[in-house]
Structures are given as structure tokens and as C-alpha cells.
Coordinates of C-alpha atoms in Angstrom, one line a residue:
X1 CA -21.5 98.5 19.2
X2 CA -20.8 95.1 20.0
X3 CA -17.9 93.2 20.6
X4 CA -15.5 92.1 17.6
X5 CA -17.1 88.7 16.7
X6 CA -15.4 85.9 18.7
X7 CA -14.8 87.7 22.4
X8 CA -15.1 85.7 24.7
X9 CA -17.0 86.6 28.1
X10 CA -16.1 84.5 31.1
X11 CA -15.0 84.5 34.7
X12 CA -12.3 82.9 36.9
X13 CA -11.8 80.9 40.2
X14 CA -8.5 79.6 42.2
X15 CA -8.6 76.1 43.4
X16 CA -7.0 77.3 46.4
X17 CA -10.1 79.7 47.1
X18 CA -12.7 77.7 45.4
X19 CA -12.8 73.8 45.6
X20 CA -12.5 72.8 49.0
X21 CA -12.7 69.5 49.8
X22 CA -9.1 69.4 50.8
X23 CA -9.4 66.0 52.7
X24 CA -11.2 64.2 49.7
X25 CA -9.6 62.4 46.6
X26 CA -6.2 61.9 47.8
X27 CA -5.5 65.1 47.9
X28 CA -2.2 66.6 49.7
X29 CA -0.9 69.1 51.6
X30 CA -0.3 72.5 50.0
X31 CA 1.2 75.6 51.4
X32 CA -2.0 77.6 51.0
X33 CA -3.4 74.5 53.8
X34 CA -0.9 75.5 55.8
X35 CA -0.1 79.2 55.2
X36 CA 0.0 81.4 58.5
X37 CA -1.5 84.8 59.5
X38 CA 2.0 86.6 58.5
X39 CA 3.8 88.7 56.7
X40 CA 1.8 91.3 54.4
X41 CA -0.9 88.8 54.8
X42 CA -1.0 88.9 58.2
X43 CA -4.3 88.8 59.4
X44 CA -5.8 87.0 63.1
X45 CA -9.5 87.3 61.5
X46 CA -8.3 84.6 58.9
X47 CA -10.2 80.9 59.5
X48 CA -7.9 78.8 57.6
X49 CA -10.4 75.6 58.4
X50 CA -13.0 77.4 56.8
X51 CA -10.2 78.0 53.6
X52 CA -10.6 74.1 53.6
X53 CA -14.3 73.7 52.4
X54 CA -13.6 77.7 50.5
X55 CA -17.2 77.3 48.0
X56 CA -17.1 73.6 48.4
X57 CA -16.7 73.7 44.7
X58 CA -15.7 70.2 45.4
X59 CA -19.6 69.1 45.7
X60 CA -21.3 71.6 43.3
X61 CA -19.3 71.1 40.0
X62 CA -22.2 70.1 38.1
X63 CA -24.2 73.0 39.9
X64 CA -21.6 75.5 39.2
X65 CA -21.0 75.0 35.9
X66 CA -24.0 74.3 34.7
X67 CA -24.6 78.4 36.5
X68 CA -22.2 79.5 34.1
X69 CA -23.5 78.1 31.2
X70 CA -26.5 79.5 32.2
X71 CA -24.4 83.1 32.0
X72 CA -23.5 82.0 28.7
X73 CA -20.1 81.8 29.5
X74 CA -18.0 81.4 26.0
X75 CA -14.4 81.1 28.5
X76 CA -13.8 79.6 32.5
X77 CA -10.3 80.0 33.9
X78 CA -9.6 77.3 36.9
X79 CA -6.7 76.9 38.3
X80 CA -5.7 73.1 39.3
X81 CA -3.7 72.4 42.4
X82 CA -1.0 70.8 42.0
X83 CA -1.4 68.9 45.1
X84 CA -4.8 67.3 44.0
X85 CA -2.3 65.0 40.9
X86 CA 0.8 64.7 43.0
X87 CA 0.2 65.0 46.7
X88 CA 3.5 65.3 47.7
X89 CA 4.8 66.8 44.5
X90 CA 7.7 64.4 43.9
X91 CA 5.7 61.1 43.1
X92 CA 6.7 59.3 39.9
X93 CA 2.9 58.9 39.0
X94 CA -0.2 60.5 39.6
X95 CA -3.2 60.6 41.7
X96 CA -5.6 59.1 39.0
X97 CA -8.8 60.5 41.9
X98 CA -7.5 63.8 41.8
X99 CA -7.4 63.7 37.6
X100 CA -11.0 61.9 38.0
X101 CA -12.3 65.5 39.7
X102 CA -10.6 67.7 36.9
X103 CA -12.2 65.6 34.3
X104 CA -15.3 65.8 35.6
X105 CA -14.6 69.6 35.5
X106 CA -14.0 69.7 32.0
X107 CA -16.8 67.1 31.2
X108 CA -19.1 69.8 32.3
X109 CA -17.4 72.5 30.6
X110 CA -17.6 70.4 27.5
X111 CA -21.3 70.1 28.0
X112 CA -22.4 74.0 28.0
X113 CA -19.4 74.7 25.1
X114 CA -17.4 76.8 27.7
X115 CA -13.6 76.9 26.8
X116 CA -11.5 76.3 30.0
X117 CA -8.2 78.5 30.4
X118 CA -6.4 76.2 32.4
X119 CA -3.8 77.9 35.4
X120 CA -1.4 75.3 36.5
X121 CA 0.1 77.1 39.4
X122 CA -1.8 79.5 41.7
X123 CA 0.6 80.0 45.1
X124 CA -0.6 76.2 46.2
X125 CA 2.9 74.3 46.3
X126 CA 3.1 70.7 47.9
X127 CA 4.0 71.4 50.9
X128 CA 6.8 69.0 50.9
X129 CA 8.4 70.7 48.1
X130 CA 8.4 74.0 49.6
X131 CA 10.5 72.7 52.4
X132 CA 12.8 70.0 50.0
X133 CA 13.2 72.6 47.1
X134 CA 13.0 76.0 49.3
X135 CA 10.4 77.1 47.1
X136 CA 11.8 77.3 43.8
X137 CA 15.4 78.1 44.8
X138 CA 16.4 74.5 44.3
X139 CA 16.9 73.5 40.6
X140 CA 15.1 69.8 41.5
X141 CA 11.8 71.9 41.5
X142 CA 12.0 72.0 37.7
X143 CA 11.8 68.3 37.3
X144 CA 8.9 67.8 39.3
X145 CA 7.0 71.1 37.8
X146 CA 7.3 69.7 34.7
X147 CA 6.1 66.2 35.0
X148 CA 3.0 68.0 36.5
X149 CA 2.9 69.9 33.5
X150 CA 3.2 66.7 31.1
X151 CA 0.8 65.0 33.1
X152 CA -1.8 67.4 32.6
X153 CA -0.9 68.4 28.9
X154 CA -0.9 64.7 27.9
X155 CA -4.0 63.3 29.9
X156 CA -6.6 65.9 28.6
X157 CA -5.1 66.8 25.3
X158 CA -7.5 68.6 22.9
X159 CA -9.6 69.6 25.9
X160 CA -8.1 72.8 27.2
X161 CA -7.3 75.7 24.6
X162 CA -6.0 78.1 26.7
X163 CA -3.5 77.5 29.3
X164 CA -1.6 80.3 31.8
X165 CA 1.1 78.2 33.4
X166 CA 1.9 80.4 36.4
X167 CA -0.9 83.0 38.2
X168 CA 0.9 86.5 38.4
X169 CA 4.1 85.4 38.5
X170 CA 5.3 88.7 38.4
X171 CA 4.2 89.3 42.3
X172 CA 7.6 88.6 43.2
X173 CA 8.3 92.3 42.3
X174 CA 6.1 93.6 44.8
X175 CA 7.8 91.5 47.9
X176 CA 4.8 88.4 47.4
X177 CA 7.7 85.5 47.2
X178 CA 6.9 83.8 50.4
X179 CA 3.2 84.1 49.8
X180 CA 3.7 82.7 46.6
X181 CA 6.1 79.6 47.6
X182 CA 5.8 78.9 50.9
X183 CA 9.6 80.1 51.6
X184 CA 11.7 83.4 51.8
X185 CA 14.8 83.7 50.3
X186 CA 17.5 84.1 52.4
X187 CA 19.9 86.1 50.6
X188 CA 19.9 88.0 46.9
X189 CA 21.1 84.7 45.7
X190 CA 18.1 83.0 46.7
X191 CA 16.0 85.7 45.4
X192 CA 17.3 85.2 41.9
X193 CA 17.5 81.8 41.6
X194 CA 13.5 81.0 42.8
X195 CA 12.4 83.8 40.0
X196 CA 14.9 82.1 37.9
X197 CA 13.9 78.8 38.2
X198 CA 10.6 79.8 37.9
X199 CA 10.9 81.2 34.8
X200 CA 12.6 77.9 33.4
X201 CA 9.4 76.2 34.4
X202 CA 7.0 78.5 32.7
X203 CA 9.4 78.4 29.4
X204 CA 9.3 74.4 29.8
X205 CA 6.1 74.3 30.4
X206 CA 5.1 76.6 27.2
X207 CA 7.5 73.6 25.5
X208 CA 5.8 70.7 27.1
X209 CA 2.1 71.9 26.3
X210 CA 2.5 73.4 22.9
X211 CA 4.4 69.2 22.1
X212 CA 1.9 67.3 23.6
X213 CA -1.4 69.2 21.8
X214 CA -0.3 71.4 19.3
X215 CA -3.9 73.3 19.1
X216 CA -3.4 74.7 22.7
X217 CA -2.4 78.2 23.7
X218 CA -0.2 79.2 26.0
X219 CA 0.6 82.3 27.9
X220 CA 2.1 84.5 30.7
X221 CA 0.3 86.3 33.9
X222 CA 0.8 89.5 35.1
X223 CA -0.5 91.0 37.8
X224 CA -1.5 94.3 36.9
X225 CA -1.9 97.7 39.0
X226 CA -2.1 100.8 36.7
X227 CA 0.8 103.1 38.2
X228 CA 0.4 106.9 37.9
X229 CA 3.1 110.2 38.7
X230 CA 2.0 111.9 42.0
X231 CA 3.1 115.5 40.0
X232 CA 5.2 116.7 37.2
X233 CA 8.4 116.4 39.2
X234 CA 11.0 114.3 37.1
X235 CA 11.8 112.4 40.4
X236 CA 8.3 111.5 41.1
X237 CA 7.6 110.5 36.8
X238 CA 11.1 108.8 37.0
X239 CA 10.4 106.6 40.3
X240 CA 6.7 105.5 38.5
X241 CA 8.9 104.4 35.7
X242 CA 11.0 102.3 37.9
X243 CA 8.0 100.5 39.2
X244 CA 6.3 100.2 36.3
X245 CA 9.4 98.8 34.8
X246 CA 9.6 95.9 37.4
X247 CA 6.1 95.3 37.7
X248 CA 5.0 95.5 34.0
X249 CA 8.0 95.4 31.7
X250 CA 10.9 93.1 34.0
X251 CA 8.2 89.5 33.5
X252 CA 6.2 91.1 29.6
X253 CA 10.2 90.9 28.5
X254 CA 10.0 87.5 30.1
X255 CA 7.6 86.3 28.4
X256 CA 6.9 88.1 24.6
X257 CA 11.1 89.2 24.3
X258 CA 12.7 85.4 26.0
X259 CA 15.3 87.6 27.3
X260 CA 16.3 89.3 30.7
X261 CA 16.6 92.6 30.3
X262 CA 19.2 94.2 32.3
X263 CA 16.5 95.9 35.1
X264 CA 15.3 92.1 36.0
X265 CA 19.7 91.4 36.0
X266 CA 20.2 94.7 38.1
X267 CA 17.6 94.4 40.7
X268 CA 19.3 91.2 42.7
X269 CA 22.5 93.5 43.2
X270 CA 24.8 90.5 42.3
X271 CA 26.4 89.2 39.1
X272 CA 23.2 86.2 37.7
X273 CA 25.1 85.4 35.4
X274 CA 27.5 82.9 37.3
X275 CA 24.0 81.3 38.8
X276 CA 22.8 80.8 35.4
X277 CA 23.8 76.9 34.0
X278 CA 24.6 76.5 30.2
X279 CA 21.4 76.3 28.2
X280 CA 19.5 77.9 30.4
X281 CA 18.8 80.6 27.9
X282 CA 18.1 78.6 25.6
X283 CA 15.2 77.0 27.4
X284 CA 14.1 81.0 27.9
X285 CA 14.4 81.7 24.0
X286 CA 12.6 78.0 23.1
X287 CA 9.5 79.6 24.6
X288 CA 6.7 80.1 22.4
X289 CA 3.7 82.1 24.0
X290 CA 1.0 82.9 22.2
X291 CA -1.3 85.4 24.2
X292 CA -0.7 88.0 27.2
X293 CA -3.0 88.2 30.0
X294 CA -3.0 89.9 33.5
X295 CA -5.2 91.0 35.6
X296 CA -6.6 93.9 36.6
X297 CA -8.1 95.7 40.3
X298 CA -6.7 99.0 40.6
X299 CA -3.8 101.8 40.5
X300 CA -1.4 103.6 42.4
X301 CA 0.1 106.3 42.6
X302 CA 3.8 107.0 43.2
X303 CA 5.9 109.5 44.4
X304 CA 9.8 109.8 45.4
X305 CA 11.5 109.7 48.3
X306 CA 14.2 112.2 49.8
X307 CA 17.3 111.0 50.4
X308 CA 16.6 111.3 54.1
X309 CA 12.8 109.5 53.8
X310 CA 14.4 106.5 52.1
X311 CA 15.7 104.1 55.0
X312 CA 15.2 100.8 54.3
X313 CA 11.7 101.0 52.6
X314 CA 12.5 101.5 49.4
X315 CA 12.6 105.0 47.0
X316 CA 9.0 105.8 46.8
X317 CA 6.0 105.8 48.6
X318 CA 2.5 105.0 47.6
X319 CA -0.2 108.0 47.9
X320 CA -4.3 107.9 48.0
X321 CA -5.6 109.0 44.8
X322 CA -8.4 111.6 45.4
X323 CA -9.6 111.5 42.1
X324 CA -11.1 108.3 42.4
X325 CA -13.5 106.2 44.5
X326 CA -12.2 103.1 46.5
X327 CA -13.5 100.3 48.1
X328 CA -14.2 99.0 51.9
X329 CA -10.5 97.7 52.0
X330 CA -8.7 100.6 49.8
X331 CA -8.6 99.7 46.6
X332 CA -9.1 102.2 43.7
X333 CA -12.3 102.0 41.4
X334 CA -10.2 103.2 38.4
X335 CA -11.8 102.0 34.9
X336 CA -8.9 103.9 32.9
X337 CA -6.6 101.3 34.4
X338 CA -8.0 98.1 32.5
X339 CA -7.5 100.6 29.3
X340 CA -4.2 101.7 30.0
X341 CA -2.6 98.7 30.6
X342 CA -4.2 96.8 27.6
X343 CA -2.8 99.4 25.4
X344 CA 0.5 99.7 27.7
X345 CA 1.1 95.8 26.4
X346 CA -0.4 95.9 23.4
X347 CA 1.9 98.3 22.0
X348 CA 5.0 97.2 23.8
X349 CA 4.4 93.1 22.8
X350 CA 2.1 92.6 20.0
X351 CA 0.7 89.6 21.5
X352 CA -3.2 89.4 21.4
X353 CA -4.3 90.3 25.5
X354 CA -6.7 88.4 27.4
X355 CA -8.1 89.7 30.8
X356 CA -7.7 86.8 33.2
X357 CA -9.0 88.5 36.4
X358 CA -10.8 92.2 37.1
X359 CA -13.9 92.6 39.9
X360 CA -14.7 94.5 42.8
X361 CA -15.0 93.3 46.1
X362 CA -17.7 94.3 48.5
X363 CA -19.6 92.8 51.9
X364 CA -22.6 91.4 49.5
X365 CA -25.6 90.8 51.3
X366 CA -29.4 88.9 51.2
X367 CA -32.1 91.1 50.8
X368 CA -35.4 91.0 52.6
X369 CA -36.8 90.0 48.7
X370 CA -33.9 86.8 49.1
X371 CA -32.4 88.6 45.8
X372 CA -28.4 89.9 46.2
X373 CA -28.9 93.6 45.1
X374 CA -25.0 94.7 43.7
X375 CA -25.3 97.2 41.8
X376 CA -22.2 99.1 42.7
X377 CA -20.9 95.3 41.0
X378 CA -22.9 96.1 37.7
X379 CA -21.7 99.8 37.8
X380 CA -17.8 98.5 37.9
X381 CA -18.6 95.5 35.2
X382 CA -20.2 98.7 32.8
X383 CA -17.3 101.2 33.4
X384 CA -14.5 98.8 32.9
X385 CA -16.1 97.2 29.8
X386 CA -16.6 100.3 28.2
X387 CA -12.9 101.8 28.8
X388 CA -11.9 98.2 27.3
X389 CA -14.2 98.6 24.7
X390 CA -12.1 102.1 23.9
X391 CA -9.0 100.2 23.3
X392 CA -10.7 97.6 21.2
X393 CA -11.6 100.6 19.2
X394 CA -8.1 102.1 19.2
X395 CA -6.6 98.8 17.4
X396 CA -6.0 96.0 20.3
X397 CA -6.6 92.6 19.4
X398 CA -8.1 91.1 22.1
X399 CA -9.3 87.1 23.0
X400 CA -11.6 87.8 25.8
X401 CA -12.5 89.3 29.1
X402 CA -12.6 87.2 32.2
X403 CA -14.4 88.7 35.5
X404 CA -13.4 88.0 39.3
X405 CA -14.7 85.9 40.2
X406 CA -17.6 83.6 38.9
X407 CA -18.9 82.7 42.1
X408 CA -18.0 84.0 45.6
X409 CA -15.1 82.5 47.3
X410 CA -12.2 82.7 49.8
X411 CA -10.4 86.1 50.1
X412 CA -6.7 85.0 50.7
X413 CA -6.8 87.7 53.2
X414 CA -10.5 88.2 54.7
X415 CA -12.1 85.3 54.3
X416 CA -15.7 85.3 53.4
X417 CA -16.6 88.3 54.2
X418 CA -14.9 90.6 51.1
X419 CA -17.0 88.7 48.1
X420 CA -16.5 89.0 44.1
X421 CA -18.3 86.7 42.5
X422 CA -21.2 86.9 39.9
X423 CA -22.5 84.4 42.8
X424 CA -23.6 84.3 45.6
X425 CA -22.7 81.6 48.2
X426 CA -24.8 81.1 51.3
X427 CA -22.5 79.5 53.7
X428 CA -25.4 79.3 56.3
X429 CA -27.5 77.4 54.0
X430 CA -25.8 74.1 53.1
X431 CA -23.7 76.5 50.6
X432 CA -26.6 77.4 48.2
X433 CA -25.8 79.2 45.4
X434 CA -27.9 82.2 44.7
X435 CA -27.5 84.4 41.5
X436 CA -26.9 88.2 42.0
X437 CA -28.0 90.8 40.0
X438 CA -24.5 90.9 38.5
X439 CA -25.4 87.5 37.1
X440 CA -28.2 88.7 35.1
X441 CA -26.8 91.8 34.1
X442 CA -23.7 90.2 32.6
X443 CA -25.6 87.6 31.2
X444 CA -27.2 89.9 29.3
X445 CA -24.0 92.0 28.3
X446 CA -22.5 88.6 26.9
X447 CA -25.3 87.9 24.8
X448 CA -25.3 91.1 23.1
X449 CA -21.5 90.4 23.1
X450 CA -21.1 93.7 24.9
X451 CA -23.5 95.4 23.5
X452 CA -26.1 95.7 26.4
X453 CA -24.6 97.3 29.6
X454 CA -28.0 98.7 30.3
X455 CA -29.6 98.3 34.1
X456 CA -31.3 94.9 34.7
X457 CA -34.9 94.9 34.7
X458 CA -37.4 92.3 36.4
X459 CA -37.8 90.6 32.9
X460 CA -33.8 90.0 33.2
X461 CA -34.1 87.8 36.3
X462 CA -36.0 85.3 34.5
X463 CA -34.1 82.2 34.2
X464 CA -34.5 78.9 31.5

């Protein structure tokens, strides 16, 4: 059965990853230009010069997106960076070269009748505010977040639908707020006030977007890992709970409730309330989102700590599920996660879901036959679809399906040589683009709207 009428089929990118051309068009310094090897991203094998070109998206939009269209792509998230419209971050006016290359974007978009879903902020910070504001942890971040936002909302008004303000803002909950900002908070204070500041400039945004072009759509990220119980044990059920509780439910209550609910309060281990100013709230409770979306890669399971096995790293530990496959770097092949959470949200907020990011990543390679043979890719796409089909089934409303990525780009942590896309980029040849047989198997799937997960055949690789 296909597809209710109206899914949309798509695929995502990052700027950060994706566009390159980080010395073209005025653009500034972010923190992902600058980001070291360190922390849980620590990695020496990293070439940060070659994160500079990424796909060199920068000189293929045309190419790109006229690949996509070719897919039959009815959705395309993108991610701008903020640094591309205000290079420092705290200009009064924007960079009218860097709103010249995101027009072009949508231009071509516009051209093949692919809706863009629009991500504002995707762990790229001007450098400069990083260092000014801390991160978010100073309150002028909000001003300067939000002229971005107007900026955007106002200039290409009636061109962007859908927009997700912030990429998995809800990474701070798994230690990411360094990665995601460019600065860790010193103290419990700190901690609160960045996620509390950033929340203030998703709810504004959600304000300034829905004002400026009252057709568009706007919406929260999660990041999403599907968190089972290592055994019956109450301790082990009760500490999955916890972390599904700050993981899923702290930022979904952010988002679909406007409130904090008291686990987000708790979890600093001071009083928020006397670093929370007067109306503050009520910026919270003004919000108005009208989707959910997270994404998706794998699951975890969880089991408690002793007393005496706690220390300092927290009450659980994460186990290797043996019921599953895994990739090259660990990560679980689980298609029951995509299915769980979308009916884990579903029911909890009523909000139609769109998946924003699910793939699998995997040392792609040239074949002899100068074809890109993934079928362990088309063998993920056809699971996963068909678990989300279940839940389709079951009642969710749903606005589409987005996979990672559309075309290979730069892993945050190893580079070129962990690839997702539908894709393929040949860094050796003047960055060609070369389809794999992912490309022509979901091409097919979207234009039997789902229907279709059967193998590719040689009559599939023919292209118009």
C-alpha cells in the first residue's frame, strides 16, 4: 500500500558538512571552521581544511539540486549558516552575497517543485559570538539570533514552508554543549542559562517566522536514539526512563507543552527560577509550533549502576545490543527504533511528526563497472520505511520522511571516509557526483509513494 496521499519523500544536508566554500561570499568565521579534535569528538584523523570545501556544494547547486529533482524529491532540508548573512553575528545588516547564494538555493528548489525545510542553526555559531556571548549563556545572544531569524523570515517570505529553527537542540542532554556552541559552561549556572537562552530563541523564533509569513511552519528537533531496558530489573527499566525522560520528553515538553517540566528544572541541581527574568515564560508559552521532527540512527540500551560503579560517570551504563546488527563505527541497525519513537511522540504530543534525518553510514566505494553498489543502504531505506509505514498504519499523522543525507558529505567526526548520502562524491575527480544505487532505488520508492521497496533492476538505472 502506498503512502497516505501528500508524504513527502526527501533528504537532508548541513551547511556545515555540505557547502564549502567557506572563503567565498563574505562569509565568516564559524565555530565548526575552527572546532578542534577534542572532547567526545576528539579525533587526530580529522582534516578540518578539507571540512572547508566539505561537497563543494558551494559550486554544484544547480547540479545538486537539479539530482534531487531528478529523485523526485517532494521535501529538501538545508541548514543555513548563520555566518554566510552575518559574518560576525552582531552586524546591524546583512551580507546581501551570502543571501544571493541561498536564493539561488531556493531558485533551484523552486524550479523542480521541491519544498525546502529550512534549519537555521546547525552547531555553526560566529565565532565571535561564541567567545562575546559564551555560547548562549549571555542573554545578548538572543538579540542577535533573532535578527538572523527576521532576516531570513522576511527576505524569502512565501518561499520556505517548513522551518526547524534549531538542529537537535536536545543534544545538550547527552553532554554535546560545547560541540554545539563553541563553549563549555563553567558551572550549573551556565549550563542552565545557555539551554535557557536557547530555548527563548527557538520560542522567538517560532514568533518571528509564523509574523513575518503566516503560511510557514514551524517546528522543534530532536535528536533521537530509541532507548531500551537491559532486563526486567526495576533499576535497570527505571534508569531507561530517566534517560529517555531527558533525551525525549525534557525538549518534546519544550516544544508541544511551552513549559519546563520539573526533570528539565531538577537536572541543573540549583534553584532556575531566580535566573529566569520576568516574561520569560511568557515568550515560552507564545510559542506556536506546528510539527515534531527528530531524527533517527539507532538505540541503546541501558542498564543501572551500583552504588559503588557510579563515580563520577553518571547512574547507568550503555550495553551492546546482541540482537541487532551494527555498523563499521557501532551504531545499531535497529528499524523498530524509527517506529517506536514516532509512536512514542505521537501519542505523548499530538503534533503531526516529520523525520528530518535517518541513514546509515558505510565506507562506500567505485566499482570496477564505475557504479556505487550499496545495497546494505537500500536494505536500511526498505526496513526502516516499512516499520514507519506500521505506525502510519497504527494512526500517526505524518508530513514526510527525510533521509541522511542526499548527497555524501563531511562526517563531523571521520571525515570523508564514513558516507550517507543517496550520492556519491568523487573527491578525486573534480568532486563529481555519481548516483548510487540508493538513488535509483529510492527514486523509485517515492514515485510509488512507498509503494515499491523492491530491489533495483538495470531498467531502474536509466535516467531522463
Amino acid at each position: 500500500m502506498p503512502f497516505p496521499k501528500g508524504f513527502l519523500w526527501g533528504s537532508s544536508t548541513n551547511a556545515q558538512q555540505f557547502e564549502g566554500g567557506r572563503n567565498e561570499g563574505g562569509v565568516g568565521v564559524s565555530i565548526a571552521d575552527i572546532r578542534l579534535n577534542q572532547g567526545m569528538f576528539a579525533n587526530p584523523n580529522a582534516n578540518f581544511a578539507d571540512f572547508k570545501v566539505a561537497s563543494n556544494h558551494y559550486h554544484h547547486v544547480e547540479e545538486d539540486i537539479s539530482l534531487l529533482g531528478k529523485m523526485g524529491f517532494g521535501i529538501y532540508r538545508f541548514s543555513m549558516a548563520w555566518t554566510r548573512i552575518f559574518p560576525n553575528g552582531d552586524e546591524k545588516h546583512p551580507n546581501e552575497e551570502g543571501l544571493a547564494f541561498y536564493d539561488r538555493i531556493l531558485t533551484q528548489l523552486e524550479k523542480y517543485n521541491i519544498q525546502p525545510i529550512c534549519t537555521l542553526y546547525a552547531y555553526d555559531m560566529p565565532a565571535n559570538l561564541s567567545k562575546n556571548c559564551k555560547g548562549f549563556t549571555e542573554r545578548e545572544i538572543i538579540e542577535y539570533f533573532c535578527r538572523y531569524v527576521q532576516t531570513v523570515a522576511t527576505r524569502f517570505k512565501g518561499r520556505i514552508k517548513y522551518y526547524v529553527p534549531f538542529n537537535e537542540q536536545n543534544a545538550a542532554a547527552l553532554g554535546m554543549t560545547e560541540y554545539m556552541t563553541g563553549y563549555k559552561p563553567k558551572d550549573a549556572v551556565e549550563s542552565f542559562l545557555g539551554e535557557h537562552h536557547g530555548v527563548l530563541c527557538w520560542a522567538l523564533a517560532t514568533r518571528i517566522i509564523h509574523t513575518c509569513d503566516p503560511l510557514a511552519k514551524v517546528a522543534g528537533n530532536n535528536l533521537g536514539v530509541t532507548f531500551y531496558p537491559a532486563t526486567c530489573n526495576p533499576k535497570d527499566v527505571e534508569a531507561c526512563d530517566e534517560i529517555r525522560q531527558s533525551v525525549y520528553y525534557d525538549y518534546g515538553d519544550i516544544y508541544c507543552r511551552k513549559i519546563y517540566n520539573h526533570h528539565f528544572q531538577n537536572k541543573f541541581g540549583i534553584d532556575v527560577s531566580n535566573y529566569i527574568q520576568n516574561g520569560d515564560m511568557d515568550i515560552l508559552t507564545g510559542a506556536e509550533p506546528d510539527f515534531f521532527s527528530f531524527t533517527c540512527y539507532s538505540s541503546a540500551i541501558i542498564q543501572a549502576k551500583t552504588e559503588e560503579q557510579k563515580g563520577n560517570q553518571g547512574a547507568f551504563s550503555r550495553l551492546q545490543n546482541q540482537y541487532v546488527d551494527r555498523n563499521e563505527w557501532g551504531w545499531e541497525i535497529d528499524p523498530y527504533a524509527i517506529k517506536s519513537m514516532i509512536k512514542d511522540y505521537w501519542h505523548r504530543y499530538r503534533m503531526p511528526i516529520l523525520v528530518l534525518e535517518n541513514g546509515l553510514a558505510h565506507r562506500d566505494g567505485i566499482s570496477p563497472d564505475g557504479r556505487i553498489h550499496d545495497n546494505y543502504r537500500i536494505k536500511y531505506f526498505r526496513d526502516y520505511i516499512t516499520r514507519m509505514r506500521e505506525a502510519v498504519d497504527e494512526g500517526v499523522e505524518m508530513i514526510g520522511y527525510c533521509t541522511w543525507s542526499a548527497i555524501d558529505l563531511y562526517s563531523t567526526h571521520e571525515g570523508f571516509s564514513k558516507r550517507y548520502g543517496l550520492i556519491y562524491v568523487d573527491r578525486e575527480n573534480d568532486y563529481k557526483r555519481i548516483p548510487k544505487d540508493s538513488f535509483y532505488w529510492y527514486r523509485k520508492c517515492i514515485a510509488s509513494n512507498g509503494s515499491d521497496l523492491s530491489d533495483i533492476t538495470e531498467a531502474d538505472y536509466k535516467l531522463d
